[in-house]
Amino acid sequence: MRYIDDDLENKTILITGGAGFIGSNLAFYFQENHPKAKVVVLDLFRSGETLSNGNLKSFGHFKNLIGFRGEVISGDINDKDLLLDLEVNYKFDYIFHEAAISDTTALEQDLMIKTNVNAYKDLLNLARAHDANMIYASSAATYGNAPSPQRVGCESPQNVYGFSKLSMDHISREYMKESDISIVGLRYFNVYGPREYFKNTTASMVLQFGHQILAGKNPRLFEGSDKILRDFIYIEDIVQANIKAMHPKESGIYNVGTAKARSFQDIVDILQKELGTTLECEYIKNPFVGSYQFHTEADIASTQEMLGYTPAYEMEDGIKAYVSEIQRLYKEEVK
């Protein structure tokens, strides 16, 4: 679905992290709905390099871009020579900044700040030099254990990832005061949908539960999962918010969720209905009690007002739209 009237003819769009989950979905949105635009994808494609927790440093995967016909650049946003090349040899009209160390369990604070905060400031300078509107990924992790509904201005990050995203928001507000370009930070809540598979263990529980069920395993949930609630949002609504953020009524930081909290039990029940299974759930003790969010729900009033964003997918709709891809991945990637 096309979310703006502009055909973007002769416009050049940079998507950092474009081989990742959200970035690749944006790349295909433009290719399918605005074919006259030039799209440049920049990503630090995975190399096997891992963080100290054993997870991959980069989740970028070429399979997320199969069928993409735009320009693809492999590179690190920390590379100042690369950023200079982008400034000198390109002229961007819009920058969608999705690249980040996005693993919330990463312990490398130096790498997290360097990549998520310092490199973002360099990209803001690139945007200003090109007079390009900036749309970037903030995160609901900025809220930590703040009570629901989560509202901009009530942040309490509990890990360095959330801290880094909040630092990006602070920098953005300073640039908003002195720039003619629009700058929009989007605080994503729990996103699920196609092209997340290569996030591995950090992929959504929608995908992970789906593959457990397809393997014939009893879905494993924490005790009381019917009372553990999250704002789960389907990728198509994330794309919608990004596109509408290209021309906001006002620069700012905005939540992107559904404004409805749903349980992990709901996920399993909907998946079982869609997959035609009746596996018995297995309930295990939650080892994270005391450091675990039991309720997230985005306040999206300002997002609706300033971006014209309205979520289109209830969880039932999102899982129904996603389930064939979950099945394909299980058959082609998991088995």
CSV table of C-alpha atoms in Angstrom, one decimal:
chain,number,residue,atom,x,y,z
A,1,MET,CA,0.0,0.0,0.0
A,2,ARG,CA,1.3,3.5,-0.9
A,3,TYR,CA,1.3,5.9,2.0
A,4,ILE,CA,2.1,9.2,0.3
A,5,ASP,CA,1.0,10.8,-3.0
A,6,ASP,CA,4.5,12.0,-4.1
A,7,ASP,CA,5.9,9.6,-6.7
A,8,LEU,CA,9.4,10.6,-5.5
A,9,GLU,CA,10.7,11.0,-9.1
A,10,ASN,CA,14.4,12.1,-9.2
A,11,LYS,CA,14.6,11.7,-5.4
A,12,THR,CA,17.5,9.7,-3.8
A,13,ILE,CA,16.9,7.8,-0.6
A,14,LEU,CA,19.6,6.4,1.7
A,15,ILE,CA,18.6,3.5,4.0
A,16,THR,CA,21.2,2.5,6.5
A,17,GLY,CA,20.9,-1.0,7.9
A,18,GLY,CA,19.0,-1.7,4.7
A,19,ALA,CA,19.8,-5.4,4.7
A,20,GLY,CA,18.2,-5.8,8.2
A,21,PHE,CA,14.6,-6.4,9.2
A,22,ILE,CA,13.1,-2.9,9.0
A,23,GLY,CA,15.5,-1.4,6.5
A,24,SER,CA,14.9,-4.1,3.9
A,25,ASN,CA,11.1,-3.8,4.2
A,26,LEU,CA,11.6,-0.1,3.6
A,27,ALA,CA,13.7,-0.8,0.5
A,28,PHE,CA,11.1,-3.0,-1.0
A,29,TYR,CA,8.3,-0.5,-0.2
A,30,PHE,CA,10.0,2.2,-2.3
A,31,GLN,CA,10.8,-0.3,-5.1
A,32,GLU,CA,7.2,-1.4,-5.3
A,33,ASN,CA,5.4,1.8,-4.7
A,34,HIS,CA,7.8,4.6,-5.8
A,35,PRO,CA,9.8,3.0,-8.7
A,36,LYS,CA,11.0,6.4,-10.0
A,37,ALA,CA,13.0,7.0,-6.8
A,38,LYS,CA,16.7,6.0,-6.5
A,39,VAL,CA,17.2,3.8,-3.4
A,40,VAL,CA,20.7,3.3,-1.9
A,41,VAL,CA,21.0,0.6,0.8
A,42,LEU,CA,24.0,0.7,3.2
A,43,ASP,CA,24.6,-2.2,5.5
A,44,LEU,CA,27.4,-3.8,7.5
A,45,PHE,CA,26.6,-7.2,6.2
A,46,ARG,CA,27.3,-10.1,8.6
A,47,SER,CA,30.8,-11.5,8.7
A,48,GLY,CA,30.5,-14.0,11.5
A,49,GLU,CA,31.9,-11.4,14.0
A,50,THR,CA,30.2,-11.8,17.3
A,51,LEU,CA,29.7,-9.8,20.5
A,52,SER,CA,30.9,-11.1,23.8
A,53,ASN,CA,27.4,-12.5,24.5
A,54,GLY,CA,27.8,-14.8,21.4
A,55,ASN,CA,25.3,-12.9,19.2
A,56,LEU,CA,26.2,-11.6,15.8
A,57,LYS,CA,27.5,-8.0,15.6
A,58,SER,CA,25.5,-7.5,12.4
A,59,PHE,CA,22.2,-9.1,11.4
A,60,GLY,CA,22.4,-7.8,7.8
A,61,HIS,CA,21.7,-10.6,5.4
A,62,PHE,CA,21.7,-10.7,1.6
A,63,LYS,CA,18.6,-12.9,1.5
A,64,ASN,CA,16.6,-10.0,2.9
A,65,LEU,CA,17.4,-8.1,-0.3
A,66,ILE,CA,16.8,-10.8,-3.0
A,67,GLY,CA,14.8,-9.1,-5.7
A,68,PHE,CA,15.9,-5.6,-4.7
A,69,ARG,CA,17.2,-3.7,-7.8
A,70,GLY,CA,18.6,-0.6,-6.2
A,71,GLU,CA,22.2,0.2,-5.2
A,72,VAL,CA,23.8,-1.8,-2.4
A,73,ILE,CA,26.8,-0.6,-0.4
A,74,SER,CA,28.6,-2.8,2.2
A,75,GLY,CA,30.1,-0.5,4.9
A,76,ASP,CA,30.2,0.6,8.5
A,77,ILE,CA,28.6,3.8,9.6
A,78,ASN,CA,31.5,4.3,11.9
A,79,ASP,CA,33.8,4.7,8.8
A,80,LYS,CA,34.3,8.4,8.4
A,81,ASP,CA,35.9,7.9,4.9
A,82,LEU,CA,32.7,6.1,3.8
A,83,LEU,CA,30.5,8.9,5.2
A,84,LEU,CA,32.7,11.5,3.3
A,85,ASP,CA,32.3,9.5,0.1
A,86,LEU,CA,28.5,9.5,0.6
A,87,GLU,CA,28.6,13.3,1.2
A,88,VAL,CA,30.7,14.1,-1.8
A,89,ASN,CA,29.5,11.6,-4.4
A,90,TYR,CA,25.8,11.4,-3.7
A,91,LYS,CA,22.9,13.9,-3.1
A,92,PHE,CA,20.3,12.4,-0.8
A,93,ASP,CA,16.8,13.8,-0.3
A,94,TYR,CA,15.8,11.5,2.5
A,95,ILE,CA,17.8,9.4,5.0
A,96,PHE,CA,16.2,6.4,6.8
A,97,HIS,CA,18.6,5.5,9.5
A,98,GLU,CA,18.0,1.9,10.8
A,99,ALA,CA,21.6,0.8,11.3
A,100,ALA,CA,22.5,0.1,14.9
A,101,ILE,CA,23.9,-2.3,17.4
A,102,SER,CA,20.4,-3.5,18.2
A,103,ASP,CA,21.1,-6.3,20.6
A,104,THR,CA,19.6,-5.2,23.9
A,105,THR,CA,21.8,-7.7,25.8
A,106,ALA,CA,25.1,-6.5,24.3
A,107,LEU,CA,27.7,-5.6,26.9
A,108,GLU,CA,30.1,-3.6,24.7
A,109,GLN,CA,29.1,-0.1,25.9
A,110,ASP,CA,31.9,1.6,23.9
A,111,LEU,CA,30.8,0.0,20.6
A,112,MET,CA,27.1,0.7,21.4
A,113,ILE,CA,27.7,4.4,22.0
A,114,LYS,CA,30.2,4.8,19.1
A,115,THR,CA,27.8,3.1,16.6
A,116,ASN,CA,24.4,4.3,17.8
A,117,VAL,CA,25.2,7.8,19.1
A,118,ASN,CA,28.4,9.1,17.6
A,119,ALA,CA,27.9,7.8,14.1
A,120,TYR,CA,24.3,9.1,14.1
A,121,LYS,CA,25.6,12.6,14.7
A,122,ASP,CA,27.8,12.2,11.7
A,123,LEU,CA,24.8,11.1,9.7
A,124,LEU,CA,22.8,14.1,10.9
A,125,ASN,CA,25.6,16.3,9.6
A,126,LEU,CA,25.4,14.5,6.2
A,127,ALA,CA,21.6,15.1,6.2
A,128,ARG,CA,22.1,18.7,6.9
A,129,ALA,CA,24.8,19.0,4.2
A,130,HIS,CA,22.4,17.5,1.7
A,131,ASP,CA,19.3,19.2,3.0
A,132,ALA,CA,17.8,15.7,3.4
A,133,ASN,CA,15.0,14.9,5.8
A,134,MET,CA,16.1,12.4,8.5
A,135,ILE,CA,13.9,9.6,9.8
A,136,TYR,CA,15.7,7.4,12.3
A,137,ALA,CA,15.0,4.4,14.6
A,138,SER,CA,14.7,5.2,18.2
A,139,SER,CA,13.3,2.6,20.5
A,140,ALA,CA,10.7,1.8,23.2
A,141,ALA,CA,13.8,0.5,25.2
A,142,THR,CA,14.2,4.2,26.1
A,143,TYR,CA,11.3,3.7,28.6
A,144,GLY,CA,12.8,0.8,30.5
A,145,ASN,CA,10.3,-0.1,33.2
A,146,ALA,CA,8.3,3.2,33.0
A,147,PRO,CA,4.6,2.6,33.6
A,148,SER,CA,2.1,2.2,30.7
A,149,PRO,CA,1.1,3.8,28.6
A,150,GLN,CA,4.6,4.9,27.7
A,151,ARG,CA,4.9,8.6,26.8
A,152,VAL,CA,7.7,10.6,25.3
A,153,GLY,CA,9.3,12.5,28.1
A,154,CYS,CA,9.0,9.7,30.7
A,155,GLU,CA,12.1,7.6,29.9
A,156,SER,CA,14.1,5.4,32.2
A,157,PRO,CA,16.4,3.2,30.1
A,158,GLN,CA,17.6,0.0,31.9
A,159,ASN,CA,20.4,-1.0,29.5
A,160,VAL,CA,23.0,0.7,27.3
A,161,TYR,CA,20.9,0.1,24.2
A,162,GLY,CA,18.0,2.1,25.6
A,163,PHE,CA,20.5,4.7,26.8
A,164,SER,CA,22.1,5.0,23.4
A,165,LYS,CA,18.7,5.5,21.7
A,166,LEU,CA,17.7,8.2,24.3
A,167,SER,CA,21.0,9.9,23.6
A,168,MET,CA,20.2,9.9,19.9
A,169,ASP,CA,16.9,11.6,20.7
A,170,HIS,CA,18.7,14.3,22.8
A,171,ILE,CA,21.1,15.0,19.9
A,172,SER,CA,18.1,15.2,17.5
A,173,ARG,CA,16.3,17.8,19.6
A,174,GLU,CA,19.4,20.0,19.5
A,175,TYR,CA,19.6,19.7,15.7
A,176,MET,CA,15.9,20.4,15.3
A,177,LYS,CA,16.5,23.9,16.9
A,178,GLU,CA,19.1,24.8,14.2
A,179,SER,CA,18.2,22.9,11.1
A,180,ASP,CA,15.7,23.5,8.3
A,181,ILE,CA,15.4,19.8,7.6
A,182,SER,CA,12.8,17.7,9.3
A,183,ILE,CA,14.1,15.2,11.8
A,184,VAL,CA,11.8,12.4,13.1
A,185,GLY,CA,12.7,9.7,15.7
A,186,LEU,CA,10.4,6.7,15.7
A,187,ARG,CA,10.3,4.7,18.9
A,188,TYR,CA,9.4,1.2,17.7
A,189,PHE,CA,7.7,-1.1,20.1
A,190,ASN,CA,7.7,-5.0,19.6
A,191,VAL,CA,7.9,-5.4,15.9
A,192,TYR,CA,7.2,-8.7,14.0
A,193,GLY,CA,6.9,-9.7,10.4
A,194,PRO,CA,8.7,-10.8,7.2
A,195,ARG,CA,12.5,-10.4,6.9
A,196,GLU,CA,13.1,-10.7,10.7
A,197,TYR,CA,14.3,-14.3,10.5
A,198,PHE,CA,18.0,-13.4,10.3
A,199,LYS,CA,17.9,-11.6,13.6
A,200,ASN,CA,18.3,-15.2,15.0
A,201,THR,CA,17.5,-15.4,18.7
A,202,THR,CA,16.5,-11.7,18.8
A,203,ALA,CA,13.7,-12.3,16.3
A,204,SER,CA,10.1,-11.8,17.6
A,205,MET,CA,8.4,-14.4,19.7
A,206,VAL,CA,5.7,-14.5,17.0
A,207,LEU,CA,8.3,-16.2,14.7
A,208,GLN,CA,9.9,-18.2,17.5
A,209,PHE,CA,6.6,-19.6,18.7
A,210,GLY,CA,5.5,-20.3,15.2
A,211,HIS,CA,8.6,-22.4,14.5
A,212,GLN,CA,8.1,-24.3,17.8
A,213,ILE,CA,4.6,-25.2,16.8
A,214,LEU,CA,5.6,-26.2,13.3
A,215,ALA,CA,8.2,-28.5,14.9
A,216,GLY,CA,5.5,-30.2,16.9
A,217,LYS,CA,6.9,-28.9,20.2
A,218,ASN,CA,4.7,-27.7,23.0
A,219,PRO,CA,5.0,-23.9,23.1
A,220,ARG,CA,7.0,-22.8,26.1
A,221,LEU,CA,5.7,-19.8,27.9
A,222,PHE,CA,6.5,-18.1,31.2
A,223,GLU,CA,4.0,-18.7,34.0
A,224,GLY,CA,1.3,-16.1,33.9
A,225,SER,CA,1.9,-15.3,30.2
A,226,ASP,CA,-1.7,-14.3,29.9
A,227,LYS,CA,-0.8,-11.3,32.1
A,228,ILE,CA,2.5,-10.4,30.4
A,229,LEU,CA,1.5,-7.8,27.9
A,230,ARG,CA,3.4,-6.0,25.1
A,231,ASP,CA,2.5,-3.6,22.3
A,232,PHE,CA,3.2,-5.9,19.4
A,233,ILE,CA,3.2,-4.1,16.0
A,234,TYR,CA,3.3,-5.7,12.5
A,235,ILE,CA,6.0,-4.5,10.1
A,236,GLU,CA,3.6,-3.0,7.6
A,237,ASP,CA,2.6,-0.4,10.3
A,238,ILE,CA,6.2,0.4,10.9
A,239,VAL,CA,6.7,1.0,7.2
A,240,GLN,CA,3.6,3.2,7.2
A,241,ALA,CA,5.0,5.3,10.1
A,242,ASN,CA,8.4,5.7,8.4
A,243,ILE,CA,6.9,6.9,5.1
A,244,LYS,CA,4.5,9.3,6.7
A,245,ALA,CA,7.5,10.7,8.7
A,246,MET,CA,9.0,11.9,5.5
A,247,HIS,CA,6.9,15.1,5.8
A,248,PRO,CA,5.8,15.5,9.4
A,249,LYS,CA,3.7,18.4,10.6
A,250,GLU,CA,6.5,18.9,13.1
A,251,SER,CA,9.9,17.3,13.8
A,252,GLY,CA,10.0,15.3,16.9
A,253,ILE,CA,10.2,11.9,18.7
A,254,TYR,CA,7.1,9.7,18.2
A,255,ASN,CA,6.0,6.3,19.5
A,256,VAL,CA,5.2,3.7,16.9
A,257,GLY,CA,2.9,1.0,18.3
A,258,THR,CA,-0.7,-0.1,18.2
A,259,ALA,CA,-1.7,1.5,21.6
A,260,LYS,CA,-3.0,-2.0,22.5
A,261,ALA,CA,-1.2,-4.4,24.9
A,262,ARG,CA,-1.5,-8.0,24.0
A,263,SER,CA,-0.3,-11.1,25.8
A,264,PHE,CA,2.2,-13.8,24.9
A,265,GLN,CA,-0.6,-16.3,25.4
A,266,ASP,CA,-2.5,-14.4,22.7
A,267,ILE,CA,0.3,-14.9,20.3
A,268,VAL,CA,0.3,-18.7,20.8
A,269,ASP,CA,-3.4,-19.0,20.7
A,270,ILE,CA,-3.7,-17.0,17.4
A,271,LEU,CA,-0.8,-19.0,15.8
A,272,GLN,CA,-2.4,-22.3,16.8
A,273,LYS,CA,-5.7,-21.2,15.2
A,274,GLU,CA,-3.9,-20.1,12.0
A,275,LEU,CA,-1.8,-23.3,11.8
A,276,GLY,CA,-4.6,-25.6,12.8
A,277,THR,CA,-2.8,-27.1,15.8
A,278,THR,CA,-3.9,-27.7,19.4
A,279,LEU,CA,-0.6,-28.3,21.2
A,280,GLU,CA,-0.6,-28.0,24.9
A,281,CYS,CA,1.4,-25.1,26.3
A,282,GLU,CA,4.2,-25.7,28.7
A,283,TYR,CA,4.7,-23.1,31.4
A,284,ILE,CA,8.0,-22.4,33.0
A,285,LYS,CA,9.2,-20.1,35.8
A,286,ASN,CA,10.2,-16.6,34.7
A,287,PRO,CA,13.9,-16.2,35.7
A,288,PHE,CA,13.7,-12.4,34.9
A,289,VAL,CA,11.2,-11.4,37.5
A,290,GLY,CA,12.4,-8.0,38.9
A,291,SER,CA,14.1,-7.0,35.6
A,292,TYR,CA,11.3,-7.8,33.2
A,293,GLN,CA,8.7,-5.6,31.5
A,294,PHE,CA,5.2,-6.9,32.3
A,295,HIS,CA,3.3,-4.3,30.4
A,296,THR,CA,4.1,-2.0,27.4
A,297,GLU,CA,1.7,0.1,25.5
A,298,ALA,CA,2.5,3.0,23.3
A,299,ASP,CA,0.8,6.4,23.6
A,300,ILE,CA,0.5,7.2,20.0
A,301,ALA,CA,-1.7,10.4,20.2
A,302,SER,CA,1.1,12.7,19.0
A,303,THR,CA,2.1,10.2,16.3
A,304,GLN,CA,-1.4,10.3,14.9
A,305,GLU,CA,-1.6,14.0,15.1
A,306,MET,CA,1.8,14.9,13.7
A,307,LEU,CA,2.4,12.1,11.2
A,308,GLY,CA,-1.1,11.1,10.3
A,309,TYR,CA,-0.3,7.5,11.4
A,310,THR,CA,-3.0,5.1,12.3
A,311,PRO,CA,-2.1,1.4,12.9
A,312,ALA,CA,-4.0,-0.9,10.5
A,313,TYR,CA,-3.1,-4.3,11.9
A,314,GLU,CA,-4.5,-5.9,15.0
A,315,MET,CA,-2.4,-8.9,16.2
A,316,GLU,CA,-4.9,-11.3,14.5
A,317,ASP,CA,-4.5,-9.5,11.2
A,318,GLY,CA,-0.7,-9.3,11.5
A,319,ILE,CA,-0.2,-13.0,12.3
A,320,LYS,CA,-2.7,-14.0,9.6
A,321,ALA,CA,-0.7,-12.0,7.1
A,322,TYR,CA,2.6,-13.4,8.4
A,323,VAL,CA,1.8,-17.1,8.8
A,324,SER,CA,2.6,-18.2,5.3
A,325,GLU,CA,6.1,-16.6,5.6
A,326,ILE,CA,6.6,-18.4,8.9
A,327,GLN,CA,5.8,-21.7,7.2
A,328,ARG,CA,8.1,-20.9,4.3
A,329,LEU,CA,11.0,-20.1,6.5
A,330,TYR,CA,10.5,-23.2,8.6
A,331,LYS,CA,10.5,-25.4,5.4
A,332,GLU,CA,13.4,-23.6,3.7
A,333,GLU,CA,15.6,-22.3,6.5
A,334,VAL,CA,14.9,-24.2,9.7
A,335,LYS,CA,14.5,-27.8,8.6
